[in-house]
Short mmCIF file of C-alpha atoms and ligand atoms in Angstrom, two decimals:
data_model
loop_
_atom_site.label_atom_id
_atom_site.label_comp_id
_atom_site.label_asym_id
_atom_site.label_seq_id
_atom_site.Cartn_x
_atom_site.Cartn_y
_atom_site.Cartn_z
CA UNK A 1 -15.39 -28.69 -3.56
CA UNK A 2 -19.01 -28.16 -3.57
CA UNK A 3 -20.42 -25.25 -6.05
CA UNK A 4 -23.93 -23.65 -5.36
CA UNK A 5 -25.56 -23.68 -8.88
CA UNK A 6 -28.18 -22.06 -10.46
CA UNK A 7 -32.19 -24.03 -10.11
CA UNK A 8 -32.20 -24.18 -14.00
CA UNK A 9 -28.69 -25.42 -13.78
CA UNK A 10 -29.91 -28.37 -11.15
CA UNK A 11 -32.92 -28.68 -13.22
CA UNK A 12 -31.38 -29.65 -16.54
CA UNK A 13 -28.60 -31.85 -15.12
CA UNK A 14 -31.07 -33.71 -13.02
CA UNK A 15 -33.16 -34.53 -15.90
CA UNK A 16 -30.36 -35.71 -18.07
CA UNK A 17 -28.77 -37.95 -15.33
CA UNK A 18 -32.41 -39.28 -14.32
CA UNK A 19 -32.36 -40.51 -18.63
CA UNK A 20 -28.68 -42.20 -17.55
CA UNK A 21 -26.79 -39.27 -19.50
CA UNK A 22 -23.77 -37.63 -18.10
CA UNK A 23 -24.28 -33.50 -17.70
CA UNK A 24 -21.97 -31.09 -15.95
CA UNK A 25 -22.02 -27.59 -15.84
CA UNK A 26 -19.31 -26.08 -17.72
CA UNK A 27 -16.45 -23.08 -18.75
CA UNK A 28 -17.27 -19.84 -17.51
CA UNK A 29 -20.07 -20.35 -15.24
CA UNK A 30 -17.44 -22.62 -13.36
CA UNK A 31 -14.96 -20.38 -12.97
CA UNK A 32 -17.27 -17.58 -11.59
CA UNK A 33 -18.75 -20.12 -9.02
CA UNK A 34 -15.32 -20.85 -7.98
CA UNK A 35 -14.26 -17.08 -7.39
CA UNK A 36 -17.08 -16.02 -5.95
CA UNK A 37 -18.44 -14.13 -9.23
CA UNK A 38 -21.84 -13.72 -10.72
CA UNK A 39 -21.94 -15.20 -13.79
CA UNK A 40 -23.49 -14.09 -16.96
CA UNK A 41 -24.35 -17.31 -18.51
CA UNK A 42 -24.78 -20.75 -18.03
CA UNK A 43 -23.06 -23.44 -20.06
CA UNK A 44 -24.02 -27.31 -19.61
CA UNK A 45 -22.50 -30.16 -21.57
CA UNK A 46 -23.73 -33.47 -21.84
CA UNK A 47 -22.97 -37.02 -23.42
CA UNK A 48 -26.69 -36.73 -24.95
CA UNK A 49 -26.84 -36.20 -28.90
CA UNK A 50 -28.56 -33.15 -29.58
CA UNK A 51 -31.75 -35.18 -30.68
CA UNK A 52 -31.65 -36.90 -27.00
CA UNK A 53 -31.51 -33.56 -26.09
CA UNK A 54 -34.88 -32.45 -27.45
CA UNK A 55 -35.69 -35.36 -26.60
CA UNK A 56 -35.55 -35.09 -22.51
CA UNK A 57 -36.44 -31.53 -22.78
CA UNK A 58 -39.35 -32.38 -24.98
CA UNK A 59 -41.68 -30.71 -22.23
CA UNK A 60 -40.09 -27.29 -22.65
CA UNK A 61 -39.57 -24.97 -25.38
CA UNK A 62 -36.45 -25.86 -26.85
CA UNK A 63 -34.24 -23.54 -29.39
CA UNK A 64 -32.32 -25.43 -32.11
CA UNK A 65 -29.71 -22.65 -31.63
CA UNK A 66 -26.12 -24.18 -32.82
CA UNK A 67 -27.60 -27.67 -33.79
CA UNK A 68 -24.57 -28.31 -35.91
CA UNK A 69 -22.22 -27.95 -33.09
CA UNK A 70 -24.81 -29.73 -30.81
CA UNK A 71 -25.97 -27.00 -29.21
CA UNK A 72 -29.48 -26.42 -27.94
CA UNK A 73 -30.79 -23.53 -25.50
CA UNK A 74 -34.02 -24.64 -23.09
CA UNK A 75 -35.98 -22.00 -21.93
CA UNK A 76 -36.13 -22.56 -18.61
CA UNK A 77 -36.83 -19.52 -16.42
CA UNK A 78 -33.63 -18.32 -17.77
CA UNK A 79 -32.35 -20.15 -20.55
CA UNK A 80 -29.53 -22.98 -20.29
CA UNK A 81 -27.54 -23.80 -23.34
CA UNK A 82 -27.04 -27.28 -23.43
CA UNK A 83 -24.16 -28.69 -25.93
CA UNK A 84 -23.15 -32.18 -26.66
CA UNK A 85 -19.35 -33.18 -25.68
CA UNK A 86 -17.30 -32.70 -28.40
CA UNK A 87 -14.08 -31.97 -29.99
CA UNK A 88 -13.69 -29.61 -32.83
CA UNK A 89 -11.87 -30.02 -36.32
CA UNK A 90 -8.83 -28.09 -37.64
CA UNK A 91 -9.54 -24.41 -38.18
CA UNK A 92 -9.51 -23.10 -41.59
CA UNK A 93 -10.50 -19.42 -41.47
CA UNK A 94 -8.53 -18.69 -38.06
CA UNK A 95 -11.85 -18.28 -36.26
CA UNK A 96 -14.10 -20.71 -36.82
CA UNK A 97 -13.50 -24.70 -36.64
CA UNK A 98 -14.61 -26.42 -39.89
CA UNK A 99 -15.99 -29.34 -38.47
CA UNK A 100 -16.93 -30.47 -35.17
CA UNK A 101 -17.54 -34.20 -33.76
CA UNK A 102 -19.15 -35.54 -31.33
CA UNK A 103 -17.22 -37.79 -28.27
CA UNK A 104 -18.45 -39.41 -25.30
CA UNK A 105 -15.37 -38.03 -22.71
CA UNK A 106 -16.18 -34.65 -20.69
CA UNK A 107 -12.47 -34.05 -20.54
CA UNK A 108 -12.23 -34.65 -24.93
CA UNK A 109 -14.41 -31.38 -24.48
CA UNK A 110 -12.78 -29.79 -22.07
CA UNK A 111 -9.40 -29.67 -24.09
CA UNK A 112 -11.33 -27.78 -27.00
CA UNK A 113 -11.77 -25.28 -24.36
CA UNK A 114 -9.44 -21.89 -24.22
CA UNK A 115 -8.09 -21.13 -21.06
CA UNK A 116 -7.65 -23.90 -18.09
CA UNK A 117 -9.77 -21.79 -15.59
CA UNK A 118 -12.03 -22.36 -18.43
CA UNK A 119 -12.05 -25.99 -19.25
CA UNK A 120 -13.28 -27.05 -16.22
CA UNK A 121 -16.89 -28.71 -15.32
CA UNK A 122 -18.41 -29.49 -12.44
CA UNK A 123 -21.84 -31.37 -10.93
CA UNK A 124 -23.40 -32.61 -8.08
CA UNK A 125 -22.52 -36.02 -8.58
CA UNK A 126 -19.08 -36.19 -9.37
CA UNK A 127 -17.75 -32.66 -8.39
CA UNK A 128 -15.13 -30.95 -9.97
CA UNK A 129 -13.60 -31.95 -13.36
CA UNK A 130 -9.91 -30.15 -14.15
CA UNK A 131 -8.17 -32.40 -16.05
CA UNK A 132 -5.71 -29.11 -17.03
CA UNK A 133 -4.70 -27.71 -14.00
CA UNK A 134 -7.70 -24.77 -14.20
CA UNK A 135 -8.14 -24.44 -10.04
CA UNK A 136 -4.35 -24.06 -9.43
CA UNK A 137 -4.42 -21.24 -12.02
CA UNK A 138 -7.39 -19.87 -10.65
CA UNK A 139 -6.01 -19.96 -7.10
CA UNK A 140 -2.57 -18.02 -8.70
CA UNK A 141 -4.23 -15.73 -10.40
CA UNK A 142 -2.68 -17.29 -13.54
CA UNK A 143 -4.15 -17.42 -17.43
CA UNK A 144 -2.85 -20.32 -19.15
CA UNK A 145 -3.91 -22.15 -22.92
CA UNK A 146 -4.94 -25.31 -22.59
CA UNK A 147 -2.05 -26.97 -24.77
CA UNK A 148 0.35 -25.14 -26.81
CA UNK A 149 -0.45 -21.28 -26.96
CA UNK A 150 0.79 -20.70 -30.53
CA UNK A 151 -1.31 -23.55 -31.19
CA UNK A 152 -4.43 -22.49 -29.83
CA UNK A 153 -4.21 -18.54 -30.69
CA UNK A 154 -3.63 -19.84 -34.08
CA UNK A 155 -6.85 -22.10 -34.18
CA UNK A 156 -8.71 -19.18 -33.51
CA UNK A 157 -7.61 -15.53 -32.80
CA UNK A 158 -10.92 -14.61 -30.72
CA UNK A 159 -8.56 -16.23 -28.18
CA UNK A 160 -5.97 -13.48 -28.13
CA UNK A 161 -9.02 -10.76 -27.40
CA UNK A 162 -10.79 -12.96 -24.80
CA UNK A 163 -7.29 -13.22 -23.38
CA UNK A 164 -6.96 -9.82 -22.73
CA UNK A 165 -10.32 -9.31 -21.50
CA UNK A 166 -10.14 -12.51 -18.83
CA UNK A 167 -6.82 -10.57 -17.93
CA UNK A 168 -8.93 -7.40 -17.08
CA UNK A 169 -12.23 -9.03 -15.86
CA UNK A 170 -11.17 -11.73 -13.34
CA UNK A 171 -7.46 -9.23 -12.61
CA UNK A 172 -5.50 -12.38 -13.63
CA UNK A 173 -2.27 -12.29 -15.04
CA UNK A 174 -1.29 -14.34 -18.54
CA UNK A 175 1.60 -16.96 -18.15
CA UNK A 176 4.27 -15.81 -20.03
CA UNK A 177 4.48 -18.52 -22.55
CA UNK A 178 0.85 -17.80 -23.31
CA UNK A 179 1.47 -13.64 -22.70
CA UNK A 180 3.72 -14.33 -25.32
CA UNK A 181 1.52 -15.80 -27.86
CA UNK A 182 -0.69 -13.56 -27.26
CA UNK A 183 1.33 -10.64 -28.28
CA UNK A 184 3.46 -12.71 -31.05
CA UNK A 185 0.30 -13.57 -32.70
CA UNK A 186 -2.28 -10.53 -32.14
CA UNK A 187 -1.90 -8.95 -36.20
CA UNK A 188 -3.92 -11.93 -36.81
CA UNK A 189 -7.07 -11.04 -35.18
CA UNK A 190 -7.55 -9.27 -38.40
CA UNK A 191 -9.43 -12.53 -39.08
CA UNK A 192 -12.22 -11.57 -36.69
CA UNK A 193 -15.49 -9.98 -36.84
CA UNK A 194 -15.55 -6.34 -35.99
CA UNK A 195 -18.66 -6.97 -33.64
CA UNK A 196 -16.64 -9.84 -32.08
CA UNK A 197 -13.25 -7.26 -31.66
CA UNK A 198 -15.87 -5.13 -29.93
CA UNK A 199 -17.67 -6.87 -27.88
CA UNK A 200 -14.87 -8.25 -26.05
CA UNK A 201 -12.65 -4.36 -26.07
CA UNK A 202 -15.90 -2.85 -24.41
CA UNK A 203 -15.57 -6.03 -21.61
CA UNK A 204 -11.77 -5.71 -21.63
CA UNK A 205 -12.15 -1.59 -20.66
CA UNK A 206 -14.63 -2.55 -18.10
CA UNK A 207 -13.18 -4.75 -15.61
CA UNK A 208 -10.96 -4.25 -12.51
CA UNK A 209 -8.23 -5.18 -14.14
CA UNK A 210 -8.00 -2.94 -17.34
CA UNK A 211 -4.96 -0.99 -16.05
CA UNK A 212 -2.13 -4.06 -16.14
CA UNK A 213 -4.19 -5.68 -19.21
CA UNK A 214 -3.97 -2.55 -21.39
CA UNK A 215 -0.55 -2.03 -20.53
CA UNK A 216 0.75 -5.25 -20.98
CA UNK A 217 -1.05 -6.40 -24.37
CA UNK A 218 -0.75 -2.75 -26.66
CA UNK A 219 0.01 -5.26 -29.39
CA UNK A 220 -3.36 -6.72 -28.94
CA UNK A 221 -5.37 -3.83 -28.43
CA UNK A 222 -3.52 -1.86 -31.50
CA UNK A 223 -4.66 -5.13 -33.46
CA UNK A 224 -7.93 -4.28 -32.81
CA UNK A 225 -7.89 -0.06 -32.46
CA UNK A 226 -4.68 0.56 -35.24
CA UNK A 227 -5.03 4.28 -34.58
CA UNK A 228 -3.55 3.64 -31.24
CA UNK A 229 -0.32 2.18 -32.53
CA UNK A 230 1.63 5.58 -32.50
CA UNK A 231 0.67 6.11 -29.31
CA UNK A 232 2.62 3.32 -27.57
CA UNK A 233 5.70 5.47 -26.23
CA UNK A 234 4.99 8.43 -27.63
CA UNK A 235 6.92 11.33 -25.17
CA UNK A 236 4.94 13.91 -24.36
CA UNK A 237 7.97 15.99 -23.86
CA UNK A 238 5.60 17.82 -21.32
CA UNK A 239 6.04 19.14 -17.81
CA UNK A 240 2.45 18.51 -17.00
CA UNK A 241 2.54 14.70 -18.27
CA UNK A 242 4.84 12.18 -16.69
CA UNK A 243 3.75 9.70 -19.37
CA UNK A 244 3.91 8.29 -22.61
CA UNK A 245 0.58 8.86 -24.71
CA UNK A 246 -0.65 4.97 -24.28
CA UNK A 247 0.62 4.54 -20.81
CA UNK A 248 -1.50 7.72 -19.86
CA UNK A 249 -4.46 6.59 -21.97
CA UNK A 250 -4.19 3.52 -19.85
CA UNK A 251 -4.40 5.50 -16.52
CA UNK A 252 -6.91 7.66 -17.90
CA UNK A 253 -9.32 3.93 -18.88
CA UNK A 254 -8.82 3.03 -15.33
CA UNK A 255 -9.96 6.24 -13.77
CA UNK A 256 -12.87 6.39 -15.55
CA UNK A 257 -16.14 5.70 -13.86
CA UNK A 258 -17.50 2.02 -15.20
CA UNK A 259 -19.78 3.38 -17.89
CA UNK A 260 -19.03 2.31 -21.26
CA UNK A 261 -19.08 5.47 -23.59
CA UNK A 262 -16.81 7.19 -20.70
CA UNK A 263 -14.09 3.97 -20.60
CA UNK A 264 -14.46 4.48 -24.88
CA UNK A 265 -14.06 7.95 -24.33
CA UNK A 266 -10.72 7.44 -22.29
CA UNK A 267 -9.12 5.17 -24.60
CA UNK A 268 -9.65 7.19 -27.72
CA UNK A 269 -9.37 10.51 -26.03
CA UNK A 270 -5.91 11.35 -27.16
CA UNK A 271 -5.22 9.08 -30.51
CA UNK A 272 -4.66 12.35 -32.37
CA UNK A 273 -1.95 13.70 -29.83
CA UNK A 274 1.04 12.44 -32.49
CA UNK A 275 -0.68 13.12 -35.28
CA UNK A 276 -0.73 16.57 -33.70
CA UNK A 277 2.49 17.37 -31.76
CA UNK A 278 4.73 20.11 -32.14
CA UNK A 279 7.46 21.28 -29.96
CA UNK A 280 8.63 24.68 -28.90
CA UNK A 281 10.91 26.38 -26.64
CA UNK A 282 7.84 25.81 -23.85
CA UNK A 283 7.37 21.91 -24.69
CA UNK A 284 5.31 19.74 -26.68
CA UNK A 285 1.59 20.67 -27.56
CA UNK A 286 -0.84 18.75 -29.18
CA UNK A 287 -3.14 21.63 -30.47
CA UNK A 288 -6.41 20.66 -32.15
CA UNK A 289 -6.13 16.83 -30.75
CA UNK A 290 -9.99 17.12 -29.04
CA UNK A 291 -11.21 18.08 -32.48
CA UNK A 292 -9.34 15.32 -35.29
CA UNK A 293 -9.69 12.98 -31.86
CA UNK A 294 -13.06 13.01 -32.07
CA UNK A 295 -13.68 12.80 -35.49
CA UNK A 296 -11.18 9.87 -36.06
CA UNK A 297 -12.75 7.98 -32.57
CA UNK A 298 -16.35 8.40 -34.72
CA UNK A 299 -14.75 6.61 -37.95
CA UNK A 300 -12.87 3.97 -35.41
CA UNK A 301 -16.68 3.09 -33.79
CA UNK A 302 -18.33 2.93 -36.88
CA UNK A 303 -15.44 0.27 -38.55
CA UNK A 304 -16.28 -1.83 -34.83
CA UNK A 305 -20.31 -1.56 -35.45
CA UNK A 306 -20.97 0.57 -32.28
CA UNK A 307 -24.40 1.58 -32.23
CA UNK A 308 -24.57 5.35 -32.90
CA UNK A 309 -25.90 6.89 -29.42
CA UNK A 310 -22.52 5.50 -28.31
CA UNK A 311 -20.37 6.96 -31.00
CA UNK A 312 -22.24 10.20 -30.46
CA UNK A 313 -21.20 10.53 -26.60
CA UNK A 314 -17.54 9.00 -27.02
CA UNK A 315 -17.70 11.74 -30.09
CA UNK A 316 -18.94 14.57 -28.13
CA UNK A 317 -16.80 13.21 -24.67
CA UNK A 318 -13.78 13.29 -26.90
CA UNK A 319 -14.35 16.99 -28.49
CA UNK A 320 -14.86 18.89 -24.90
CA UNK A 321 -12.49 16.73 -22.95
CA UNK A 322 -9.79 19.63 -23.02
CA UNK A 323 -12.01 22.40 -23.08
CA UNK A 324 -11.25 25.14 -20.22
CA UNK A 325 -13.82 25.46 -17.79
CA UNK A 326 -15.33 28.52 -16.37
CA UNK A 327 -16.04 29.31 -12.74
CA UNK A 328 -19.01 31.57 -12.20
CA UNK A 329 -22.44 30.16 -11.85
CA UNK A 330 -23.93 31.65 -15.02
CA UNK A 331 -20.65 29.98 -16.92
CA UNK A 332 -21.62 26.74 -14.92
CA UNK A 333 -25.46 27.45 -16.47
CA UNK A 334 -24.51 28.34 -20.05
CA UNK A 335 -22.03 25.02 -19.70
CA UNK A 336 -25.62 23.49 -18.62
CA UNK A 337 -27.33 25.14 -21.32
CA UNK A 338 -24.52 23.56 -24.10
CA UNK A 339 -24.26 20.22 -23.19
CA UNK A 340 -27.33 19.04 -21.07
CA UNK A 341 -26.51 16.10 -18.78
CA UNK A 342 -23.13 15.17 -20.41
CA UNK A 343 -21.83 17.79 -18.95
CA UNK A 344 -21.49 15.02 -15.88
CA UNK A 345 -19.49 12.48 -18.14
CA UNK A 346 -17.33 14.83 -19.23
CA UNK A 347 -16.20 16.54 -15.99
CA UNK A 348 -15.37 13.02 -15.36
CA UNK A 349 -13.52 12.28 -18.10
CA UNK A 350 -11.94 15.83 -17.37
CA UNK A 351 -11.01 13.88 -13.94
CA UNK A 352 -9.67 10.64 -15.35
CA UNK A 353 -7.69 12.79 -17.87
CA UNK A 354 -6.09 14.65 -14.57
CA UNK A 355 -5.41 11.90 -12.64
CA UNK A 356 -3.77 9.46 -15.29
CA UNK A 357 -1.37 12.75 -16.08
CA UNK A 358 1.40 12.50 -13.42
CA UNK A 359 2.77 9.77 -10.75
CA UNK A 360 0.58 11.78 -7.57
CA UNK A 361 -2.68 11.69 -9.79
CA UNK A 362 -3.38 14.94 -8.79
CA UNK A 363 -6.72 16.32 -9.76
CA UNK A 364 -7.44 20.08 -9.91
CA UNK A 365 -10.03 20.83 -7.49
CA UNK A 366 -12.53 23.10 -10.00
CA UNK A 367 -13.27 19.94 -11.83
CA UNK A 368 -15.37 19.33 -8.94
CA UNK A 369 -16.71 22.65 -7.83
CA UNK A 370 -18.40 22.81 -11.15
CA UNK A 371 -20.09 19.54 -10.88
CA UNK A 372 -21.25 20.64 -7.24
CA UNK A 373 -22.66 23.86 -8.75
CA UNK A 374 -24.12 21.96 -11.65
CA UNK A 375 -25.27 19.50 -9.18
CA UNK A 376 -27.26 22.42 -6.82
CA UNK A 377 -28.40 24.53 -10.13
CA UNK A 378 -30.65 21.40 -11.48
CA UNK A 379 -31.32 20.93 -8.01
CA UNK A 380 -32.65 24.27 -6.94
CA UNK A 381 -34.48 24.27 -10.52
CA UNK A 382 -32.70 27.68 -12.40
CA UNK A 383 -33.23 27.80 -14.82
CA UNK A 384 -30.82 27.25 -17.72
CA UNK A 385 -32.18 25.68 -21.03
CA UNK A 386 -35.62 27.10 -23.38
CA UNK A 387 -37.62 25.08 -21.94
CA UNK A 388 -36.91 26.42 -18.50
CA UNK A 389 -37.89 29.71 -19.37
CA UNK A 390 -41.32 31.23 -17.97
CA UNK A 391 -42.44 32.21 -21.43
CA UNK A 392 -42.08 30.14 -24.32
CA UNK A 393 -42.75 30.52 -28.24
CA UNK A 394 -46.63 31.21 -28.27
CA UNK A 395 -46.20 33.80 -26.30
CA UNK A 396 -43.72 35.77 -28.57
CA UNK A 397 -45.77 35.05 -31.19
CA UNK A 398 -48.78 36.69 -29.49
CA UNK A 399 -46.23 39.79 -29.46
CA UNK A 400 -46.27 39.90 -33.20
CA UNK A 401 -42.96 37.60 -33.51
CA UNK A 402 -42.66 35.48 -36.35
CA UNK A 403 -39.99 33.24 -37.89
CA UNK A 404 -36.62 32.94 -36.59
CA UNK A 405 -37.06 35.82 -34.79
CA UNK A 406 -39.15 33.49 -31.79
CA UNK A 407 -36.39 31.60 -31.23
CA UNK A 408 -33.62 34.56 -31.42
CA UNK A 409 -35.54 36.80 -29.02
CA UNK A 410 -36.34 33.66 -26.67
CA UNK A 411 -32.10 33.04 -26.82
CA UNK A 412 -31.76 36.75 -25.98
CA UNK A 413 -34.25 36.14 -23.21
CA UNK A 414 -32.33 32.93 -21.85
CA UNK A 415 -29.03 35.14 -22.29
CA UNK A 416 -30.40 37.56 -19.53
CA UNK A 417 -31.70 35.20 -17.48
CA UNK A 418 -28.54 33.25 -17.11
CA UNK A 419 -26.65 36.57 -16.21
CA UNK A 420 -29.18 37.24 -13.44
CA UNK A 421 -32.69 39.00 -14.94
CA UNK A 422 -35.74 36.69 -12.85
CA UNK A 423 -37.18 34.28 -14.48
CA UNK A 424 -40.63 36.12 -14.18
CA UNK A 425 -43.16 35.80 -16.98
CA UNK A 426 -44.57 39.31 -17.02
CA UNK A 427 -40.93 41.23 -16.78
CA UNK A 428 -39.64 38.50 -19.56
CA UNK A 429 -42.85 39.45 -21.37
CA UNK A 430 -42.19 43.37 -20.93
CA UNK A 431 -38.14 42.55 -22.23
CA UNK A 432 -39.96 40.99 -25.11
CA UNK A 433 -41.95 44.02 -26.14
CA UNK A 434 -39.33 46.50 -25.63
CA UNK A 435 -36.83 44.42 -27.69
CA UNK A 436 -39.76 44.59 -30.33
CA UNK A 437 -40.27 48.37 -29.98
P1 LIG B 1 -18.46 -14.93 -20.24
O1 LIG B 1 -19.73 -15.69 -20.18
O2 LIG B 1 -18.18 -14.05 -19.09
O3 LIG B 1 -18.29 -14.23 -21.56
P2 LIG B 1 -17.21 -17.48 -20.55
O4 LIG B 1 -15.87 -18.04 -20.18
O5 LIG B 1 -18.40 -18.17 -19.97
O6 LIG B 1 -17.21 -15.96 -20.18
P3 LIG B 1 -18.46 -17.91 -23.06
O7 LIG B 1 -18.25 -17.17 -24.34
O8 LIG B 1 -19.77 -17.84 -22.38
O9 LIG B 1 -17.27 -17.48 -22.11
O10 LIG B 1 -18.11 -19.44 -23.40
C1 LIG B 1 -18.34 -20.49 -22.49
C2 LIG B 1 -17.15 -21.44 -22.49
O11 LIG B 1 -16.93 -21.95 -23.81
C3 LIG B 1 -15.84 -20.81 -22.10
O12 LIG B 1 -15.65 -20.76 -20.71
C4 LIG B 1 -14.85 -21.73 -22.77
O13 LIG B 1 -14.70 -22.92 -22.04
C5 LIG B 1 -15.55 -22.06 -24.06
N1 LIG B 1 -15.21 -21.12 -25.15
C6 LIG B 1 -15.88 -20.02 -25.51
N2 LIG B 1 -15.33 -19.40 -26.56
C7 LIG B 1 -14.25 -20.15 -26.88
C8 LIG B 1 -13.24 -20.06 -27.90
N3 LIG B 1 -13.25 -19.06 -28.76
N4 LIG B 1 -12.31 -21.02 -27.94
C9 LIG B 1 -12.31 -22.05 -27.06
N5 LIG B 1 -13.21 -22.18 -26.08
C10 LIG B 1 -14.16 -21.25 -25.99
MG1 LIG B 2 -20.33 -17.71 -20.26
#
């Protein structure tokens, strides 16, 4: 099998071969060559000591970035990390390995490696190394440990998190021995940074496969988002759900538009909905979910370090997600008015929501009348927001307005306009006055 690589990637194998090292691309960037993907990063490993290393790259600026571990980054036009083979030490802490050494066999490092469609390398020379099997399970669609699951999830319970991401980014499906493991072992990714939990939830929600990932590892992602725990099979005991609160949290994810805060937004839309339930002779209502939702998705993205413009729209997503929504173009305006721009994400969280409620994934046509009125209301330029307005606060202060009066009377001002009055300095003006008088 031949594999188109990167120029960098040629580059800095070339250069360690023509010094009589071995160098192969590695892990990841493998894989993605293999299926056809673009891949984020590139990986190369190498039989050269990390001073060798330096050494051959000594005419480019080289990073010392993980010289313990043997790993150096060259800035090539995009930057290659380079790492010498080697094979890592028992693992105290669950995460991290406490010593690594150095060996002189590619495959030694492969076996340190995760997954099989991982631990695989690959160059010019000598083409593909797969000493575990990693094409086969790439060709079946197959994630797979390399060596004993229980072993390897124990080493380090990242593993169980990139698991469930590789399940939703590449749509592959885990072997159940390592499914299993996964699942068996996922309290334990306790052990793990917050950022790193994060990090690899906000890949998991974004790939093609989130739908069968989520649903088959709620263990895993309640390890990482507790609050979702009671909603694994909660009944709904509701005629316009046909399922469970996770399941439909699930659909909802997958609906969702590929934009982070919105895939968020979906998965923490409902946590509240047990907290909240109450049944009557009509059926089960959640009322007040949007609200506590909201406020306990904010506390659940500040424990995983998101940065706070995210919290704030997954906050904000999460609050108006049930809201009712109006029909007539000045509602569409004053909806405008509220919420800006995220009035987009939210009619399509609104959507997701819809869909991921029963089998037919029906969605109620107004969701998208409103957008299409948003849509032509920017578009034809009405206006809808202060700034908008033909007169602004100078000139009510040139009227004699002071204070908190400016802004009331300009409000007033927008009020009418919305409902119809033109948006005509002098007869805005005139309102002004009168409303003085
Ligand atoms: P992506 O770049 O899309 O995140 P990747 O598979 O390249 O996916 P990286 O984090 O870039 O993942 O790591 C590169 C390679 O290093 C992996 O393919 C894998 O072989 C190995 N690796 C990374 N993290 C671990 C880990 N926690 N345990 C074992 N091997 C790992
Ligand atoms: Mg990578």
């Amino acid at each position: 099998m031949e594999l188109r690589l990167t120029d960098e990637a040629k580059t800095a194998i070339d250069m360690l071969s023509g010094r009589g090292f071995e160098a192969y691309v590695v892990g990841g960037f493998v894989r993605d060559a293999v299926m056809g993907r673009q891949s984020s990063d590139c990986d190369i490993a190498t039989n050269a000591l990390p001073e060798q290393i330096q050494e051959v790259f000594s005419g480019f600026r080289v990073l010392p970035t993980g010289l313990r571990h043997g790993t150096v980054t060259v800035l090539t036009e995009r930057p290659v990390e380079i790492t010498t083979y080697r094979v890592d030490g028992s693992y105290g802490d669950g995460r991290h390995p406490d010593a690594v050494s150095f060996t002189k066999s590619i495959t030694e490092d492969l076996a340190r490696r995760d997954f099989t469609v991982n631990a695989l390398a690959y160059n010019p020379y000598s083409g593909l190394v797969d000493p575990f099997g990693g094409i086969e399970d790439i060709r079946r669609g197959l994630l797979r440990t390399v060596g004993s699951p229980e072993k390897r999830f124990s080493e380090d319970k990242l593993r169980i998190m990139r698991g469930v991401r590789f399940c939703s980014q590449l749509g592959f499906t885990a072997e159940p021995e390592t499914a299993c493991a996964m699942k068996r072992l996922a309290p334990g990714l306790s052990a793990v940074s917050a950022e790193r939990k994060y990090s690899e939830l906000k890949k998991t929600l974004m790939g093609p496969g989130v739908l069968a990932a989520l649903t088959a590892f709620p263990q895993v992602i309640c390890a990482v988002v507790p609050e979702l725990a009671p909603c694994v099979g909660f009944e709904q005991h509701s005629r316009y759900h046909d399922f469970d609160v996770y399941t439909h949290i699930c659909r909802a994810v997958a609906f969702a538009p590929q934009d982070e805060a919105l895939r968020l937004a979906a998965l923490l839309h409902d946590i509240d909905k047990p907290a909240r339930f109450t049944l009557d002779a009509r059926g089960g209502h959640f009322y007040g979910h949007p609200a506590s939702g909201s406020s306990k998705a904010r506390q659940i993205l500040g424990r995983l370090r998101a940065d706070n413009a995210t919290a704030d729209r997954v906050a904000f997503l999460i609050l108006h997600h049930d809201d009712k929504l109006p029909q007539s173009r000045a509602d569409v305006k004053r909806l405008l008015r509220a919420n800006g721009e995220l009035l987009f994400p939210l009619l399509s969280l609104m959507e997701a929501d819809a869909a991921a409620k029963k089998t037919d994934r029906a969605v109620p046509p107004h969701i998208d009348e409103v957008r299409r009125l948003a849509q032509d209301i920017i578009r034809s330029g009405e206006c809808f927001s202060l700034s908008g307005l033909a007169v602004n606060g100078d000139d009510m202060k040139a009227l004699g307005y002071r204070g908190r009066e400016i802004g009331d009377c300009l409000e007033s001002l927008l009020d009418m306009v919305i409902e119809g009055f033109p948006n005509e300095r002098e007869q805005l003006l005139q309102q002004a006055l009168n409303k003085r008088l």
